[in-house]
Amino acid sequence: MSLELDGVERAYGDATALRGIDLTVRDGEFFTLVGPSGCGKTTTLRCIAGLEAPDAGAVRFDGTDVSGVPPEKRNVGVVFQEYALFPTMTVRENVAYGLQFDPPEGGSVDTRVDEMLALVDLGEMGERNPDALSGGQRQRVALARALAPAPDVLLLDEPLSALDARLRDELRLELKRVQRELGVTTVYVTHDQAEALAVSDRLAVLHDGRVEQDGEPESVYESPETRFVAEFLGENNCLDGRAVGGETGGSTVHVGSEAFDVHGDYRGPVTCCVRPESLDVNATHNRFEARVTDAEFLGDAYRVHFDWNGRPLVARLNDAPTGRVTLGFDPVDAVVLERRGSDSGRDADSE
Ligand SMILES: Nc1ncnc2c1ncn2[C@@H]1O[C@H](COP(=O)(O)OP(=O)(O)OP(=O)(O)O)[C@@H](O)[C@H]1O
Ligand SMILES: [Mg+2]
């Protein structure tokens, strides 16, 4: 089942939650909506589920407009952030609950519940009550319950956020495995950018009720189109400056008293974005001196914070240097964003 949202708008009184959401989720895809709190992720999910009616725009399932189709007729499974299991029912009864309106074709409810519990690795836990389960196990029951009626679309709203970090990592792998095994079209909501990058076939970055950018995780990470995406999805050093043409195929970006070579032809106000992993003490290009202010040990590397003429910078390095350090970066590793409109007025760095 493919999904399409076309100019979906939704306001609550004078609070506008969605300002025109356009996106396409392909059949069988694991698609993630990622963005900060309040950007409209849950509202988008509710519009897909039919729990919310858009004020404008259309939601289409396999090309067919589903406005007017009630939630229970959309064949959508939903897992919300709170597990919302029935505390007085056993695990089996919880999973079977989803089947009472929609018994499995050609099989018994019992068989289907067994299959689902096996799928989420809870085969032994069927007779327990939810309060005798860990948070991760409860979340898996909620997933099994949503999947039991064999939905065409699975909607997951921050299903792992109540869990501790290690369990979250484990469970998201499992979620991905289950999703792939069933091939169910899935829309996953998270505000955790690392999680979004890790699990998604494709993702959309939402900002203030709009899709700011969508695509495969690698391509959105490597080629952000706006400063918001550059800074939200992974860490970034975004330096405002002014570009002048350079040799063929390149430009020079002036930031403060430094001049950096970058690829591509740019003129005027720009933001030069360099990832922490692209800053290197051994780089042969674009070298400049900065002062170490702090270092955090990450296990496999250090996250080193710098002050560069009053600007904070962060680098991912193999060692934790102190004092003044020369950093540099390869011109290919800089992403240059043109600044337009009101942005270009605030061009303090280029003087
Ligand atoms: N029932 C409602 N009544 C009024 N305003 C609402 C309602 N539901 C959502 N909003 C507003 O719409 C905007 C989008 O809300 P939404 O719940 O979709 O955000 P979200 O991206 O899911 O955020 P979070 O990450 O915090 O869950 C917010 O500004 C929110 O305050
Ligand atoms: Mg939400």
mmCIF file of C-alpha atoms and ligand atoms in Angstrom:
data_model
loop_
_atom_site.group_PDB
_atom_site.id
_atom_site.type_symbol
_atom_site.label_atom_id
_atom_site.label_comp_id
_atom_site.label_asym_id
_atom_site.label_seq_id
_atom_site.Cartn_x
_atom_site.Cartn_y
_atom_site.Cartn_z
ATOM 1 C CA MET A 1 0.000 0.000 0.000
ATOM 2 C CA SER A 2 1.454 3.389 -0.950
ATOM 3 C CA LEU A 3 0.525 6.632 0.812
ATOM 4 C CA GLU A 4 0.348 10.140 -0.494
ATOM 5 C CA LEU A 5 -0.223 13.375 1.390
ATOM 6 C CA ASP A 6 -0.946 16.279 -0.845
ATOM 7 C CA GLY A 7 -1.045 19.765 0.662
ATOM 8 C CA VAL A 8 -2.479 18.556 3.968
ATOM 9 C CA GLU A 9 -3.376 21.415 6.304
ATOM 10 C CA ARG A 10 -4.758 21.284 9.825
ATOM 11 C CA ALA A 11 -5.350 24.026 12.379
ATOM 12 C CA TYR A 12 -6.651 23.904 15.944
ATOM 13 C CA GLY A 13 -8.358 27.242 16.507
ATOM 14 C CA ASP A 14 -5.699 29.780 15.633
ATOM 15 C CA ALA A 15 -2.842 27.286 16.163
ATOM 16 C CA THR A 16 -1.778 25.920 12.783
ATOM 17 C CA ALA A 17 -0.337 22.431 13.159
ATOM 18 C CA LEU A 18 0.107 21.531 9.471
ATOM 19 C CA ARG A 19 0.803 24.141 6.791
ATOM 20 C CA GLY A 20 0.660 21.921 3.727
ATOM 21 C CA ILE A 21 2.314 18.532 4.100
ATOM 22 C CA ASP A 22 3.388 16.896 0.846
ATOM 23 C CA LEU A 23 4.885 13.443 0.962
ATOM 24 C CA THR A 24 4.823 10.038 -0.636
ATOM 25 C CA VAL A 25 5.443 6.760 1.149
ATOM 26 C CA ARG A 26 6.117 3.832 -1.171
ATOM 27 C CA ASP A 27 4.648 0.378 -0.790
ATOM 28 C CA GLY A 28 6.509 -1.627 1.869
ATOM 29 C CA GLU A 29 8.713 1.262 2.874
ATOM 30 C CA PHE A 30 9.935 2.172 6.364
ATOM 31 C CA PHE A 31 9.351 5.910 6.268
ATOM 32 C CA THR A 32 10.174 8.248 9.165
ATOM 33 C CA LEU A 33 8.802 11.638 10.119
ATOM 34 C CA VAL A 34 11.416 13.405 12.179
ATOM 35 C CA GLY A 35 11.372 16.894 13.646
ATOM 36 C CA PRO A 36 11.349 18.866 16.883
ATOM 37 C CA SER A 37 8.484 18.882 19.353
ATOM 38 C CA GLY A 38 5.381 20.587 18.002
ATOM 39 C CA CYS A 39 6.358 20.413 14.304
ATOM 40 C CA GLY A 40 3.267 18.356 13.412
ATOM 41 C CA LYS A 41 4.403 14.722 13.431
ATOM 42 C CA THR A 42 1.539 13.302 15.495
ATOM 43 C CA THR A 43 -1.024 15.409 13.646
ATOM 44 C CA THR A 44 0.270 14.058 10.318
ATOM 45 C CA LEU A 45 0.006 10.496 11.620
ATOM 46 C CA ARG A 46 -3.520 11.126 12.881
ATOM 47 C CA CYS A 47 -4.541 12.450 9.466
ATOM 48 C CA ILE A 48 -3.235 9.246 7.859
ATOM 49 C CA ALA A 49 -5.067 7.095 10.433
ATOM 50 C CA GLY A 50 -8.275 9.061 9.910
ATOM 51 C CA LEU A 51 -8.402 10.204 13.535
ATOM 52 C CA GLU A 52 -8.106 13.772 12.294
ATOM 53 C CA ALA A 53 -9.683 15.315 9.201
ATOM 54 C CA PRO A 54 -7.462 17.695 7.198
ATOM 55 C CA ASP A 55 -8.824 21.232 6.681
ATOM 56 C CA ALA A 56 -7.365 21.175 3.192
ATOM 57 C CA GLY A 57 -5.443 18.779 0.984
ATOM 58 C CA ALA A 58 -5.801 15.054 0.463
ATOM 59 C CA VAL A 59 -4.603 11.757 1.926
ATOM 60 C CA ARG A 60 -4.470 8.944 -0.642
ATOM 61 C CA PHE A 61 -4.000 5.207 -0.151
ATOM 62 C CA ASP A 62 -2.783 3.573 -3.375
ATOM 63 C CA GLY A 63 -3.927 6.660 -5.236
ATOM 64 C CA THR A 64 -7.460 6.701 -3.757
ATOM 65 C CA ASP A 65 -8.589 9.656 -1.647
ATOM 66 C CA VAL A 66 -9.586 8.297 1.780
ATOM 67 C CA SER A 67 -11.341 11.398 3.107
ATOM 68 C CA GLY A 68 -14.622 10.228 4.588
ATOM 69 C CA VAL A 69 -13.258 6.716 5.208
ATOM 70 C CA PRO A 70 -13.433 6.175 8.996
ATOM 71 C CA PRO A 71 -10.336 4.963 10.854
ATOM 72 C CA GLU A 72 -11.616 1.415 11.383
ATOM 73 C CA LYS A 73 -12.098 1.025 7.620
ATOM 74 C CA ARG A 74 -8.599 2.178 6.667
ATOM 75 C CA ASN A 75 -6.888 -1.050 7.716
ATOM 76 C CA VAL A 76 -4.242 0.839 9.613
ATOM 77 C CA GLY A 77 -2.405 -0.400 12.734
ATOM 78 C CA VAL A 78 -1.298 2.229 15.213
ATOM 79 C CA VAL A 79 1.163 2.082 18.118
ATOM 80 C CA PHE A 80 1.237 5.142 20.308
ATOM 81 C CA GLN A 81 3.920 6.360 22.642
ATOM 82 C CA GLU A 82 2.078 5.140 25.736
ATOM 83 C CA TYR A 83 1.629 1.399 25.449
ATOM 84 C CA ALA A 84 -2.105 1.601 26.173
ATOM 85 C CA LEU A 85 -2.437 -2.118 26.836
ATOM 86 C CA PHE A 86 -5.493 -3.357 28.705
ATOM 87 C CA PRO A 87 -4.110 -4.025 32.206
ATOM 88 C CA THR A 88 -6.727 -6.615 33.196
ATOM 89 C CA MET A 89 -6.251 -8.718 30.076
ATOM 90 C CA THR A 90 -3.431 -11.168 29.501
ATOM 91 C CA VAL A 91 -0.885 -10.628 26.761
ATOM 92 C CA ARG A 92 -2.802 -13.074 24.531
ATOM 93 C CA GLU A 93 -6.077 -11.292 25.122
ATOM 94 C CA ASN A 94 -4.478 -7.958 24.358
ATOM 95 C CA VAL A 95 -3.160 -9.201 21.038
ATOM 96 C CA ALA A 96 -6.449 -10.960 20.220
ATOM 97 C CA TYR A 97 -8.366 -7.754 20.941
ATOM 98 C CA GLY A 98 -7.444 -6.316 17.567
ATOM 99 C CA LEU A 99 -8.919 -9.377 15.883
ATOM 100 C CA GLN A 100 -12.368 -9.336 17.411
ATOM 101 C CA PHE A 101 -13.687 -6.940 14.774
ATOM 102 C CA ASP A 102 -11.559 -8.399 12.081
ATOM 103 C CA PRO A 103 -11.037 -12.165 12.450
ATOM 104 C CA PRO A 104 -8.180 -13.611 10.373
ATOM 105 C CA GLU A 105 -9.164 -15.070 7.036
ATOM 106 C CA GLY A 106 -8.905 -18.843 6.914
ATOM 107 C CA GLY A 107 -7.227 -19.238 10.308
ATOM 108 C CA SER A 108 -8.147 -19.158 13.957
ATOM 109 C CA VAL A 109 -7.619 -16.235 16.307
ATOM 110 C CA ASP A 110 -5.474 -18.476 18.506
ATOM 111 C CA THR A 111 -3.129 -19.370 15.664
ATOM 112 C CA ARG A 112 -2.826 -15.766 14.624
ATOM 113 C CA VAL A 113 -2.038 -14.642 18.188
ATOM 114 C CA ASP A 114 0.630 -17.368 18.447
ATOM 115 C CA GLU A 115 2.189 -16.175 15.199
ATOM 116 C CA MET A 116 2.257 -12.580 16.337
ATOM 117 C CA LEU A 117 3.725 -13.391 19.762
ATOM 118 C CA ALA A 118 6.412 -15.489 18.096
ATOM 119 C CA LEU A 119 7.125 -12.652 15.684
ATOM 120 C CA VAL A 120 7.903 -10.255 18.539
ATOM 121 C CA ASP A 121 9.690 -12.929 20.589
ATOM 122 C CA LEU A 122 7.089 -13.203 23.332
ATOM 123 C CA GLY A 123 5.999 -16.773 22.712
ATOM 124 C CA GLU A 124 6.322 -17.700 26.396
ATOM 125 C CA MET A 125 4.584 -14.653 27.819
ATOM 126 C CA GLY A 126 1.030 -15.104 26.528
ATOM 127 C CA GLU A 127 -0.599 -15.785 29.883
ATOM 128 C CA ARG A 128 0.992 -12.902 31.763
ATOM 129 C CA ASN A 129 -0.640 -9.597 32.473
ATOM 130 C CA PRO A 130 1.018 -6.447 31.126
ATOM 131 C CA ASP A 131 2.029 -5.289 34.610
ATOM 132 C CA ALA A 132 4.259 -8.372 34.853
ATOM 133 C CA LEU A 133 6.229 -7.278 31.786
ATOM 134 C CA SER A 134 9.139 -4.913 31.272
ATOM 135 C CA GLY A 135 8.674 -1.701 29.280
ATOM 136 C CA GLY A 136 10.267 -3.235 26.202
ATOM 137 C CA GLN A 137 8.069 -6.323 26.406
ATOM 138 C CA ARG A 138 4.945 -4.191 26.737
ATOM 139 C CA GLN A 139 5.955 -2.222 23.690
ATOM 140 C CA ARG A 140 6.323 -5.485 21.765
ATOM 141 C CA VAL A 141 2.830 -6.568 22.847
ATOM 142 C CA ALA A 142 1.503 -3.260 21.535
ATOM 143 C CA LEU A 143 3.304 -3.914 18.254
ATOM 144 C CA ALA A 144 1.912 -7.478 18.049
ATOM 145 C CA ARG A 145 -1.588 -6.160 18.714
ATOM 146 C CA ALA A 146 -1.287 -3.545 15.969
ATOM 147 C CA LEU A 147 0.050 -6.138 13.516
ATOM 148 C CA ALA A 148 -2.430 -8.928 14.325
ATOM 149 C CA PRO A 149 -5.163 -7.779 11.902
ATOM 150 C CA ALA A 150 -2.540 -7.647 9.096
ATOM 151 C CA PRO A 151 -2.822 -3.904 8.478
ATOM 152 C CA ASP A 152 -1.895 -2.406 5.116
ATOM 153 C CA VAL A 153 -0.227 0.471 6.927
ATOM 154 C CA LEU A 154 1.546 0.550 10.276
ATOM 155 C CA LEU A 155 1.785 3.892 12.086
ATOM 156 C CA LEU A 156 4.204 4.211 14.993
ATOM 157 C CA ASP A 157 4.257 7.359 17.118
ATOM 158 C CA GLU A 158 7.491 7.475 19.124
ATOM 159 C CA PRO A 159 6.919 3.868 20.220
ATOM 160 C CA LEU A 160 10.319 3.537 21.882
ATOM 161 C CA SER A 161 10.690 6.861 23.651
ATOM 162 C CA ALA A 162 9.748 5.527 27.101
ATOM 163 C CA LEU A 163 12.557 2.973 27.025
ATOM 164 C CA ASP A 164 16.167 3.265 28.099
ATOM 165 C CA ALA A 165 18.793 3.836 25.425
ATOM 166 C CA ARG A 166 20.082 0.270 25.111
ATOM 167 C CA LEU A 167 16.645 -1.283 24.932
ATOM 168 C CA ARG A 168 15.608 1.331 22.402
ATOM 169 C CA ASP A 169 18.512 0.388 20.134
ATOM 170 C CA GLU A 170 17.671 -3.308 20.449
ATOM 171 C CA LEU A 171 13.994 -2.854 19.856
ATOM 172 C CA ARG A 172 14.390 -0.608 16.845
ATOM 173 C CA LEU A 173 16.419 -3.342 15.146
ATOM 174 C CA GLU A 174 13.688 -5.798 15.982
ATOM 175 C CA LEU A 175 11.013 -3.415 14.736
ATOM 176 C CA LYS A 176 12.872 -3.094 11.478
ATOM 177 C CA ARG A 177 13.189 -6.880 11.172
ATOM 178 C CA VAL A 178 9.466 -7.422 11.799
ATOM 179 C CA GLN A 179 8.584 -4.660 9.348
ATOM 180 C CA ARG A 180 10.799 -6.178 6.653
ATOM 181 C CA GLU A 181 9.476 -9.674 7.262
ATOM 182 C CA LEU A 182 5.892 -8.518 6.824
ATOM 183 C CA GLY A 183 6.638 -5.916 4.152
ATOM 184 C CA VAL A 184 4.073 -3.599 5.737
ATOM 185 C CA THR A 185 4.196 0.063 4.722
ATOM 186 C CA THR A 186 5.298 1.853 7.867
ATOM 187 C CA VAL A 187 5.331 5.466 8.990
ATOM 188 C CA TYR A 188 7.481 5.953 12.050
ATOM 189 C CA VAL A 189 7.510 9.145 14.109
ATOM 190 C CA THR A 190 10.462 10.234 16.199
ATOM 191 C CA HIS A 191 12.118 13.432 17.346
ATOM 192 C CA ASP A 192 15.395 11.520 17.686
ATOM 193 C CA GLN A 193 17.494 12.303 14.614
ATOM 194 C CA ALA A 194 19.963 9.465 15.246
ATOM 195 C CA GLU A 195 17.091 6.984 15.355
ATOM 196 C CA ALA A 196 15.635 8.421 12.150
ATOM 197 C CA LEU A 197 18.951 8.054 10.342
ATOM 198 C CA ALA A 198 19.402 4.511 11.640
ATOM 199 C CA VAL A 199 16.070 2.873 10.815
ATOM 200 C CA SER A 200 14.560 4.574 7.782
ATOM 201 C CA ASP A 201 14.441 3.597 4.132
ATOM 202 C CA ARG A 202 13.519 7.228 3.581
ATOM 203 C CA LEU A 203 12.655 10.067 5.924
ATOM 204 C CA ALA A 204 11.065 13.505 5.952
ATOM 205 C CA VAL A 205 12.314 16.315 8.167
ATOM 206 C CA LEU A 206 9.329 18.291 9.439
ATOM 207 C CA HIS A 207 9.627 21.856 10.618
ATOM 208 C CA ASP A 208 6.778 24.082 11.682
ATOM 209 C CA GLY A 209 4.035 22.117 9.908
ATOM 210 C CA ARG A 210 5.906 21.605 6.634
ATOM 211 C CA VAL A 211 8.198 19.032 5.080
ATOM 212 C CA GLU A 212 11.558 20.747 4.979
ATOM 213 C CA GLN A 213 13.297 17.947 3.047
ATOM 214 C CA ASP A 214 12.792 14.264 2.328
ATOM 215 C CA GLY A 215 14.894 11.480 0.902
ATOM 216 C CA GLU A 216 17.156 8.614 1.883
ATOM 217 C CA PRO A 217 18.952 9.136 5.209
ATOM 218 C CA GLU A 218 22.383 9.283 3.578
ATOM 219 C CA SER A 219 21.392 11.833 0.985
ATOM 220 C CA VAL A 220 19.575 14.128 3.424
ATOM 221 C CA TYR A 221 22.524 13.916 5.832
ATOM 222 C CA GLU A 222 25.104 14.575 3.152
ATOM 223 C CA SER A 223 23.185 17.154 1.148
ATOM 224 C CA PRO A 224 20.940 19.187 3.447
ATOM 225 C CA GLU A 225 19.099 21.869 1.503
ATOM 226 C CA THR A 226 18.362 24.228 4.385
ATOM 227 C CA ARG A 227 20.172 25.319 7.490
ATOM 228 C CA PHE A 228 17.438 23.800 9.639
ATOM 229 C CA VAL A 229 18.016 20.352 8.123
ATOM 230 C CA ALA A 230 21.798 20.828 8.237
ATOM 231 C CA GLU A 231 21.657 21.455 11.985
ATOM 232 C CA PHE A 232 18.787 19.160 12.961
ATOM 233 C CA LEU A 233 19.904 15.942 11.297
ATOM 234 C CA GLY A 234 23.255 15.248 12.919
ATOM 235 C CA GLU A 235 25.608 17.868 14.271
ATOM 236 C CA ASN A 236 26.980 20.578 12.055
ATOM 237 C CA ASN A 237 29.174 23.676 12.112
ATOM 238 C CA CYS A 238 27.252 26.293 10.148
ATOM 239 C CA LEU A 239 29.296 29.384 9.356
ATOM 240 C CA ASP A 240 27.728 32.443 7.764
ATOM 241 C CA GLY A 241 29.949 34.146 5.241
ATOM 242 C CA ARG A 242 30.163 35.626 1.780
ATOM 243 C CA ALA A 243 31.173 33.744 -1.342
ATOM 244 C CA VAL A 244 33.181 35.047 -4.246
ATOM 245 C CA GLY A 245 33.987 33.130 -7.423
ATOM 246 C CA GLY A 246 37.243 31.236 -7.450
ATOM 247 C CA GLU A 247 39.023 28.983 -9.919
ATOM 248 C CA THR A 248 36.989 26.775 -12.203
ATOM 249 C CA GLY A 249 34.514 24.680 -10.325
ATOM 250 C CA GLY A 250 35.173 26.330 -6.983
ATOM 251 C CA SER A 251 34.450 29.386 -4.873
ATOM 252 C CA THR A 252 35.953 31.085 -1.881
ATOM 253 C CA VAL A 253 33.852 31.723 1.199
ATOM 254 C CA HIS A 254 34.992 34.519 3.496
ATOM 255 C CA VAL A 255 34.096 33.889 7.122
ATOM 256 C CA GLY A 256 35.520 36.508 9.452
ATOM 257 C CA SER A 257 39.168 36.923 8.511
ATOM 258 C CA GLU A 258 39.442 33.420 6.991
ATOM 259 C CA ALA A 259 38.850 32.380 3.399
ATOM 260 C CA PHE A 260 37.738 28.820 2.702
ATOM 261 C CA ASP A 261 37.811 27.043 -0.640
ATOM 262 C CA VAL A 262 34.641 25.159 -1.472
ATOM 263 C CA HIS A 263 33.357 23.262 -4.484
ATOM 264 C CA GLY A 264 30.674 24.805 -6.679
ATOM 265 C CA ASP A 265 30.013 28.267 -7.980
ATOM 266 C CA TYR A 266 28.570 30.572 -5.321
ATOM 267 C CA ARG A 267 28.270 34.367 -5.049
ATOM 268 C CA GLY A 268 26.991 36.461 -2.165
ATOM 269 C CA PRO A 269 25.754 35.509 1.284
ATOM 270 C CA VAL A 270 26.109 31.819 2.069
ATOM 271 C CA THR A 271 26.281 29.446 4.999
ATOM 272 C CA CYS A 272 29.175 27.031 4.908
ATOM 273 C CA CYS A 273 28.346 23.778 6.761
ATOM 274 C CA VAL A 274 31.089 21.418 7.890
ATOM 275 C CA ARG A 275 30.300 18.253 9.847
ATOM 276 C CA PRO A 276 32.275 17.516 13.054
ATOM 277 C CA GLU A 277 33.741 14.403 11.387
ATOM 278 C CA SER A 278 34.989 16.524 8.466
ATOM 279 C CA LEU A 279 37.135 18.762 10.682
ATOM 280 C CA ASP A 280 40.572 17.269 10.992
ATOM 281 C CA VAL A 281 43.880 18.255 12.581
ATOM 282 C CA ASN A 282 45.778 16.688 9.663
ATOM 283 C CA ALA A 283 43.749 18.286 6.875
ATOM 284 C CA THR A 284 45.823 19.948 4.173
ATOM 285 C CA HIS A 285 43.117 22.426 3.089
ATOM 286 C CA ASN A 286 41.212 25.277 4.693
ATOM 287 C CA ARG A 287 43.353 25.372 7.804
ATOM 288 C CA PHE A 288 42.639 27.709 10.699
ATOM 289 C CA GLU A 289 43.474 27.928 14.377
ATOM 290 C CA ALA A 290 40.916 27.443 17.163
ATOM 291 C CA ARG A 291 41.055 27.043 20.919
ATOM 292 C CA VAL A 292 39.870 23.888 22.659
ATOM 293 C CA THR A 293 37.207 24.606 25.286
ATOM 294 C CA ASP A 294 36.080 21.098 26.163
ATOM 295 C CA ALA A 295 36.312 17.454 25.137
ATOM 296 C CA GLU A 296 33.935 14.549 25.659
ATOM 297 C CA PHE A 297 35.060 10.937 25.434
ATOM 298 C CA LEU A 298 32.647 8.967 23.247
ATOM 299 C CA GLY A 299 34.349 5.584 23.479
ATOM 300 C CA ASP A 300 35.524 5.365 19.883
ATOM 301 C CA ALA A 301 36.426 9.071 19.509
ATOM 302 C CA TYR A 302 36.325 12.445 21.223
ATOM 303 C CA ARG A 303 33.814 15.176 20.680
ATOM 304 C CA VAL A 304 35.992 18.256 20.969
ATOM 305 C CA HIS A 305 34.529 21.728 21.412
ATOM 306 C CA PHE A 306 36.378 24.765 20.114
ATOM 307 C CA ASP A 307 36.135 28.482 20.279
ATOM 308 C CA TRP A 308 37.028 30.084 16.976
ATOM 309 C CA ASN A 309 36.980 33.872 17.295
ATOM 310 C CA GLY A 310 33.893 33.718 19.462
ATOM 311 C CA ARG A 311 32.158 31.053 17.365
ATOM 312 C CA PRO A 312 31.600 27.611 18.896
ATOM 313 C CA LEU A 313 32.754 24.703 16.727
ATOM 314 C CA VAL A 314 32.645 20.991 17.333
ATOM 315 C CA ALA A 315 34.906 18.316 15.866
ATOM 316 C CA ARG A 316 35.008 14.553 16.120
ATOM 317 C CA LEU A 317 38.643 13.618 16.680
ATOM 318 C CA ASN A 318 40.675 10.561 17.639
ATOM 319 C CA ASP A 319 42.470 12.438 20.406
ATOM 320 C CA ALA A 320 41.548 15.146 22.863
ATOM 321 C CA PRO A 321 43.943 18.055 22.209
ATOM 322 C CA THR A 322 44.260 21.078 24.478
ATOM 323 C CA GLY A 323 45.160 24.706 23.888
ATOM 324 C CA ARG A 324 45.291 26.106 20.390
ATOM 325 C CA VAL A 325 44.916 23.642 17.552
ATOM 326 C CA THR A 326 45.012 23.928 13.779
ATOM 327 C CA LEU A 327 41.972 22.383 12.126
ATOM 328 C CA GLY A 328 41.106 22.085 8.478
ATOM 329 C CA PHE A 329 38.655 20.465 6.093
ATOM 330 C CA ASP A 330 38.521 19.189 2.559
ATOM 331 C CA PRO A 331 36.604 21.513 0.178
ATOM 332 C CA VAL A 332 34.403 18.595 -0.949
ATOM 333 C CA ASP A 333 33.179 18.107 2.615
ATOM 334 C CA ALA A 334 31.651 21.583 2.933
ATOM 335 C CA VAL A 335 27.968 21.989 2.105
ATOM 336 C CA VAL A 336 27.276 25.537 0.949
ATOM 337 C CA LEU A 337 23.761 26.963 1.350
ATOM 338 C CA GLU A 338 22.764 30.226 -0.274
ATOM 339 C CA ARG A 339 21.199 32.719 2.085
ATOM 340 C CA ARG A 340 18.365 34.759 0.709
ATOM 341 C CA GLY A 341 15.847 37.346 1.840
ATOM 342 C CA SER A 342 16.002 38.528 5.436
ATOM 343 C CA ASP A 343 18.795 36.078 6.180
ATOM 344 C CA SER A 344 21.300 37.876 3.996
ATOM 345 C CA GLY A 345 20.780 41.106 5.921
ATOM 346 C CA ARG A 346 22.323 39.516 9.001
ATOM 347 C CA ASP A 347 25.631 38.984 7.369
ATOM 348 C CA ALA A 348 27.871 39.944 10.264
ATOM 349 C CA ASP A 349 30.428 37.211 9.638
ATOM 350 C CA SER A 350 31.353 38.313 6.156
ATOM 351 C CA GLU A 351 32.706 41.732 7.060
HETATM 352 N N1 LIG B 1 -5.852 19.019 19.982
HETATM 353 C C1 LIG B 1 -5.078 20.097 19.815
HETATM 354 N N2 LIG B 1 -5.523 21.328 20.154
HETATM 355 C C2 LIG B 1 -4.757 22.429 19.975
HETATM 356 N N3 LIG B 1 -3.518 22.412 19.461
HETATM 357 C C3 LIG B 1 -3.017 21.221 19.105
HETATM 358 C C4 LIG B 1 -3.750 20.002 19.267
HETATM 359 N N4 LIG B 1 -2.990 18.974 18.822
HETATM 360 C C5 LIG B 1 -1.831 19.528 18.411
HETATM 361 N N5 LIG B 1 -1.849 20.877 18.583
HETATM 362 C C6 LIG B 1 -0.758 21.798 18.222
HETATM 363 O O1 LIG B 1 -0.336 21.512 16.886
HETATM 364 C C7 LIG B 1 1.065 21.553 16.785
HETATM 365 C C8 LIG B 1 1.574 20.204 16.272
HETATM 366 O O2 LIG B 1 1.316 19.225 17.241
HETATM 367 P P1 LIG B 1 1.773 17.709 17.091
HETATM 368 O O3 LIG B 1 1.211 16.965 18.232
HETATM 369 O O4 LIG B 1 1.449 17.228 15.727
HETATM 370 O O5 LIG B 1 3.361 17.867 17.229
HETATM 371 P P2 LIG B 1 4.495 16.741 17.313
HETATM 372 O O6 LIG B 1 5.444 17.022 16.197
HETATM 373 O O7 LIG B 1 3.877 15.406 17.374
HETATM 374 O O8 LIG B 1 5.209 17.098 18.689
HETATM 375 P P3 LIG B 1 5.846 16.113 19.824
HETATM 376 O O9 LIG B 1 7.206 15.720 19.312
HETATM 377 O O10 LIG B 1 5.950 17.018 21.004
HETATM 378 O O11 LIG B 1 4.918 14.962 20.027
HETATM 379 C C9 LIG B 1 1.594 21.926 18.142
HETATM 380 O O12 LIG B 1 1.868 23.296 18.138
HETATM 381 C C10 LIG B 1 0.450 21.579 19.076
HETATM 382 O O13 LIG B 1 0.453 22.422 20.195
HETATM 383 MG MG MG B 2 3.790 13.917 18.853
#
